Short mmCIF file of C-alpha atoms in Angstrom, two decimals:
data_model
loop_
_atom_site.label_atom_id
_atom_site.label_comp_id
_atom_site.label_asym_id
_atom_site.label_seq_id
_atom_site.Cartn_x
_atom_site.Cartn_y
_atom_site.Cartn_z
CA MET A 1 30.54 99.90 -26.45
CA ASN A 2 33.41 97.83 -25.05
CA LEU A 3 31.90 94.35 -25.27
CA ALA A 4 34.37 92.64 -22.93
CA GLU A 5 33.62 95.24 -20.24
CA HIS A 6 29.88 94.95 -20.84
CA TYR A 7 29.93 91.15 -20.55
CA ASN A 8 32.17 91.29 -17.44
CA LYS A 9 29.86 93.73 -15.67
CA LEU A 10 26.85 91.60 -16.54
CA TYR A 11 28.66 88.47 -15.33
CA THR A 12 29.76 89.95 -11.99
CA GLU A 13 26.33 91.40 -11.19
CA SER A 14 24.34 88.37 -12.33
CA ILE A 15 26.51 85.69 -10.70
CA ALA A 16 26.21 87.59 -7.39
CA LYS A 17 22.42 87.56 -7.76
CA ILE A 18 22.24 83.89 -8.72
CA SER A 19 24.53 82.81 -5.85
CA SER A 20 22.36 84.71 -3.33
CA GLY A 21 19.14 83.19 -4.72
CA ASP A 22 18.05 86.47 -6.30
CA TYR A 23 17.43 85.02 -9.77
CA GLU A 24 14.30 84.85 -11.93
CA THR A 25 12.54 81.81 -13.35
CA ASP A 26 10.35 82.01 -16.44
CA PRO A 27 6.81 80.78 -15.73
CA ARG A 28 5.78 81.02 -19.38
CA ILE A 29 8.41 78.74 -20.87
CA ASP A 30 6.17 75.65 -20.67
CA ALA A 31 2.87 77.45 -21.31
CA GLU A 32 1.18 75.92 -24.34
CA ALA A 33 -1.04 78.98 -24.65
CA ASP A 34 1.84 81.43 -25.05
CA GLN A 35 0.82 83.51 -28.06
CA ARG A 36 3.78 85.93 -28.22
CA PHE A 37 5.06 86.01 -31.81
CA GLY A 38 7.12 88.37 -33.95
CA ILE A 39 9.60 88.50 -36.83
CA THR A 40 13.36 88.54 -36.35
CA LEU A 41 16.58 88.55 -38.35
CA VAL A 42 18.78 85.80 -36.92
CA ILE A 43 22.28 84.43 -37.39
CA ARG A 44 22.98 80.70 -36.88
CA PRO A 45 26.41 79.57 -35.64
CA ASP A 46 28.10 76.78 -37.61
CA ALA A 47 27.84 73.10 -36.62
CA ALA A 48 31.30 72.91 -34.98
CA THR A 49 30.49 75.86 -32.70
CA LYS A 50 27.09 74.42 -31.78
CA ASP A 51 28.71 71.09 -30.93
CA LYS A 52 31.03 72.83 -28.44
CA ILE A 53 28.05 74.62 -26.92
CA GLN A 54 26.27 71.27 -26.48
CA GLN A 55 29.38 69.91 -24.72
CA PHE A 56 28.90 72.64 -22.08
CA LEU A 57 25.12 72.12 -21.97
CA THR A 58 25.51 68.36 -21.41
CA GLU A 59 27.63 69.07 -18.33
CA ALA A 60 25.09 71.67 -17.13
CA LYS A 61 22.16 69.25 -17.60
CA ALA A 62 23.89 66.71 -15.36
CA ILE A 63 23.93 69.33 -12.58
CA GLU A 64 20.57 71.05 -13.25
CA PRO A 65 18.36 68.68 -15.27
CA ASN A 66 15.17 70.74 -14.83
CA GLN A 67 16.27 73.94 -16.54
CA TYR A 68 15.54 74.90 -20.15
CA TYR A 69 18.36 74.09 -22.58
CA TYR A 70 18.55 75.30 -26.17
CA GLN A 71 18.78 72.60 -28.83
CA ASN A 72 21.13 73.10 -31.77
CA SER A 73 18.17 73.95 -34.01
CA ASP A 74 17.20 76.85 -31.72
CA ILE A 75 20.62 78.39 -30.99
CA HIS A 76 20.83 81.80 -32.63
CA ILE A 77 22.07 85.36 -32.42
CA THR A 78 19.47 88.08 -32.84
CA LEU A 79 20.75 90.41 -35.53
CA MET A 80 17.64 92.57 -35.19
CA SER A 81 14.17 92.10 -33.78
CA ILE A 82 12.01 93.65 -36.50
CA ILE A 83 8.69 93.12 -34.76
CA SER A 84 9.25 92.16 -31.11
CA CYS A 85 7.10 89.27 -29.95
CA TYR A 86 3.69 90.28 -28.70
CA GLU A 87 0.39 88.54 -27.95
CA GLY A 88 -1.65 87.87 -31.05
CA PHE A 89 0.77 88.98 -33.78
CA ASP A 90 0.07 87.05 -36.98
CA LEU A 91 1.83 86.98 -40.34
CA LYS A 92 -1.51 87.86 -41.93
CA ASP A 93 -1.11 91.31 -40.32
CA ILE A 94 1.81 92.23 -42.61
CA HIS A 95 2.98 91.80 -46.20
CA VAL A 96 6.12 89.66 -45.82
CA GLY A 97 7.36 90.44 -49.35
CA ASP A 98 7.76 94.13 -48.46
CA TYR A 99 10.01 93.23 -45.53
CA ILE A 100 12.12 90.88 -47.65
CA GLN A 101 12.63 93.57 -50.30
CA LEU A 102 13.62 96.22 -47.78
CA ILE A 103 16.06 93.94 -45.91
CA LYS A 104 17.56 92.71 -49.20
CA GLN A 105 18.14 96.33 -50.22
CA VAL A 106 20.10 96.90 -46.96
CA LEU A 107 22.10 93.66 -47.00
CA THR A 108 23.38 94.12 -50.57
CA ARG A 109 25.41 97.03 -49.17
CA HIS A 110 27.33 94.80 -46.72
CA LYS A 111 29.84 91.96 -46.91
CA HIS A 112 30.07 88.75 -44.86
CA PHE A 113 31.78 88.94 -41.47
CA LYS A 114 32.95 86.81 -38.53
CA ILE A 115 31.67 86.31 -34.99
CA GLU A 116 33.78 84.83 -32.20
CA PHE A 117 31.98 82.89 -29.46
CA LYS A 118 34.24 83.04 -26.42
CA GLY A 119 33.26 82.49 -22.81
CA LEU A 120 30.05 82.76 -20.84
CA THR A 121 28.15 85.55 -19.18
CA ALA A 122 24.82 85.56 -17.36
CA SER A 123 21.70 87.52 -16.57
CA SER A 124 19.41 87.00 -13.59
CA SER A 125 17.33 84.54 -15.63
CA CYS A 126 19.68 82.86 -18.11
CA ILE A 127 23.18 81.86 -19.19
CA LEU A 128 24.61 83.35 -22.39
CA ILE A 129 27.48 82.65 -24.76
CA GLN A 130 29.56 85.79 -25.28
CA GLY A 131 29.74 86.83 -28.93
CA PHE A 132 32.36 89.25 -30.17
CA LEU A 133 31.63 91.02 -33.44
CA THR A 134 33.22 93.14 -36.11
CA ASP A 135 32.05 96.64 -37.04
CA THR A 136 30.14 95.16 -39.96
CA LEU A 137 27.35 93.77 -37.78
CA ASN A 138 26.61 97.11 -36.13
CA LYS A 139 26.81 98.89 -39.49
CA ILE A 140 24.14 96.48 -40.78
CA ARG A 141 22.02 97.19 -37.69
CA ASP A 142 22.35 100.96 -38.11
CA ASP A 143 21.48 100.67 -41.79
CA LEU A 144 18.39 98.58 -40.96
CA ARG A 145 17.31 101.10 -38.28
CA ALA A 146 17.54 104.03 -40.69
CA THR A 147 15.88 102.21 -43.59
CA PHE A 148 12.95 100.90 -41.53
CA LYS A 149 12.47 104.31 -39.91
CA ASN A 150 12.00 105.81 -43.37
CA SER A 151 9.46 103.15 -44.36
CA GLU A 152 5.78 102.73 -43.59
CA LEU A 153 6.23 99.12 -42.45
CA GLN A 154 5.13 97.99 -38.99
CA GLN A 155 8.21 97.55 -36.81
CA SER A 156 9.35 97.83 -33.19
CA ILE A 157 13.13 98.05 -33.64
CA ASP A 158 14.92 99.05 -30.40
CA LYS A 159 11.60 99.26 -28.57
CA ARG A 160 12.84 97.02 -25.74
CA TYR A 161 16.52 98.01 -25.99
CA ALA A 162 19.01 98.96 -28.71
CA ILE A 163 20.82 95.71 -29.49
CA GLN A 164 24.61 96.04 -29.59
CA THR A 165 25.93 92.61 -28.66
CA ALA A 166 26.12 89.24 -30.42
CA HIS A 167 25.33 86.93 -27.51
CA SER A 168 23.36 83.70 -27.67
CA THR A 169 21.09 82.54 -24.83
CA VAL A 170 21.63 78.82 -24.17
CA ILE A 171 20.08 78.15 -20.72
CA ARG A 172 16.96 79.68 -19.21
CA PHE A 173 15.91 79.14 -15.61
CA ARG A 174 12.51 77.48 -15.62
CA SER A 175 12.49 76.32 -12.00
CA GLU A 176 14.36 76.74 -8.74
CA LEU A 177 18.05 75.84 -9.02
CA ALA A 178 18.84 72.64 -7.15
CA ASN A 179 22.66 72.82 -7.23
CA VAL A 180 23.59 76.49 -7.44
CA ASN A 181 27.24 76.14 -6.38
CA ALA A 182 27.95 73.27 -8.77
CA LEU A 183 26.36 75.21 -11.64
CA LEU A 184 28.35 78.35 -10.83
CA SER A 185 31.57 76.31 -10.72
CA LEU A 186 30.80 74.93 -14.17
CA ILE A 187 30.05 78.41 -15.53
CA GLU A 188 33.36 79.62 -14.09
CA LYS A 189 35.13 76.67 -15.79
CA TYR A 190 33.71 77.81 -19.16
CA ARG A 191 34.09 81.53 -18.41
CA ASP A 192 36.74 82.03 -21.12
CA PHE A 193 36.18 78.88 -23.15
CA ASP A 194 36.65 79.22 -26.93
CA PHE A 195 33.44 77.94 -28.51
CA GLY A 196 34.60 78.86 -32.01
CA THR A 197 34.74 81.60 -34.64
CA PHE A 198 32.43 81.34 -37.61
CA GLU A 199 31.81 83.18 -40.86
CA VAL A 200 28.39 84.79 -41.22
CA LYS A 201 27.36 84.41 -44.86
CA GLN A 202 23.64 83.79 -44.37
CA ILE A 203 21.03 85.68 -42.39
CA GLU A 204 17.50 84.35 -41.85
CA LEU A 205 14.27 86.29 -41.52
CA VAL A 206 11.99 84.19 -39.31
CA TYR A 207 8.53 84.27 -37.79
CA ASN A 208 9.16 83.14 -34.23
CA ASP A 209 7.90 82.64 -30.72
CA TRP A 210 9.60 84.26 -27.72
CA TYR A 211 12.11 81.39 -27.34
CA GLN A 212 12.86 80.74 -31.03
CA ARG A 213 11.72 77.10 -30.73
CA GLU A 214 12.02 75.14 -33.95
CA LYS A 215 8.43 73.84 -33.76
CA TYR A 216 7.11 77.42 -33.95
CA VAL A 217 9.75 79.10 -36.11
CA LYS A 218 8.89 79.63 -39.75
CA LYS A 219 11.74 80.66 -42.05
CA LEU A 220 10.45 83.47 -44.26
CA HIS A 221 13.63 84.12 -46.26
CA GLN A 222 17.35 83.40 -46.25
CA PHE A 223 19.63 86.24 -47.35
CA SER A 224 23.20 85.75 -48.55
CA LEU A 225 26.03 88.19 -47.86
CA SER A 226 28.62 88.66 -50.56
#
């Protein structure tokens, strides 16, 4: 996959939809009774990168104060969704230790790597930071796919889609956009902005809600890459 092409296509299509009012808002983002949970392997950008993201988000909040903005604690890249969030999933349903052992076995075969956060793209319901990755990340994903497939553990890897990017969602539309043109101008301003390149040396296995909110996320294990 050519990531730059993929992000550009997504950007062009989604910005056209947003500007014509054909975007989606998420009615469940403020629902206290949302019971969709799962387990995910996530990567956290470093503090300097997150600070640059917040610089953009502060400007966006001034234009669209009613949308949903990711806090630093919640910003992440999904390395792999092991069990995609679904209603009623509970940690009691699985043996976490088995998952940790299997993932550890995979990650010992791989070295640390870098991710570059450069520019923005969009979908019809959110704004994303574009992440550019090395081969290592997809090799880890392929290794995880094969290893989980050969195990008896509950998993739903690639059930929704086969993940191939390293993007990070930072804004979700929770209500009607009040200042569409101003928001689109700001997104265009940050279209190629360099948010930073960071070394990925740690990967977290977390129990999480759909939005990866800190108040619901439970860190199950932190793995180190050599």
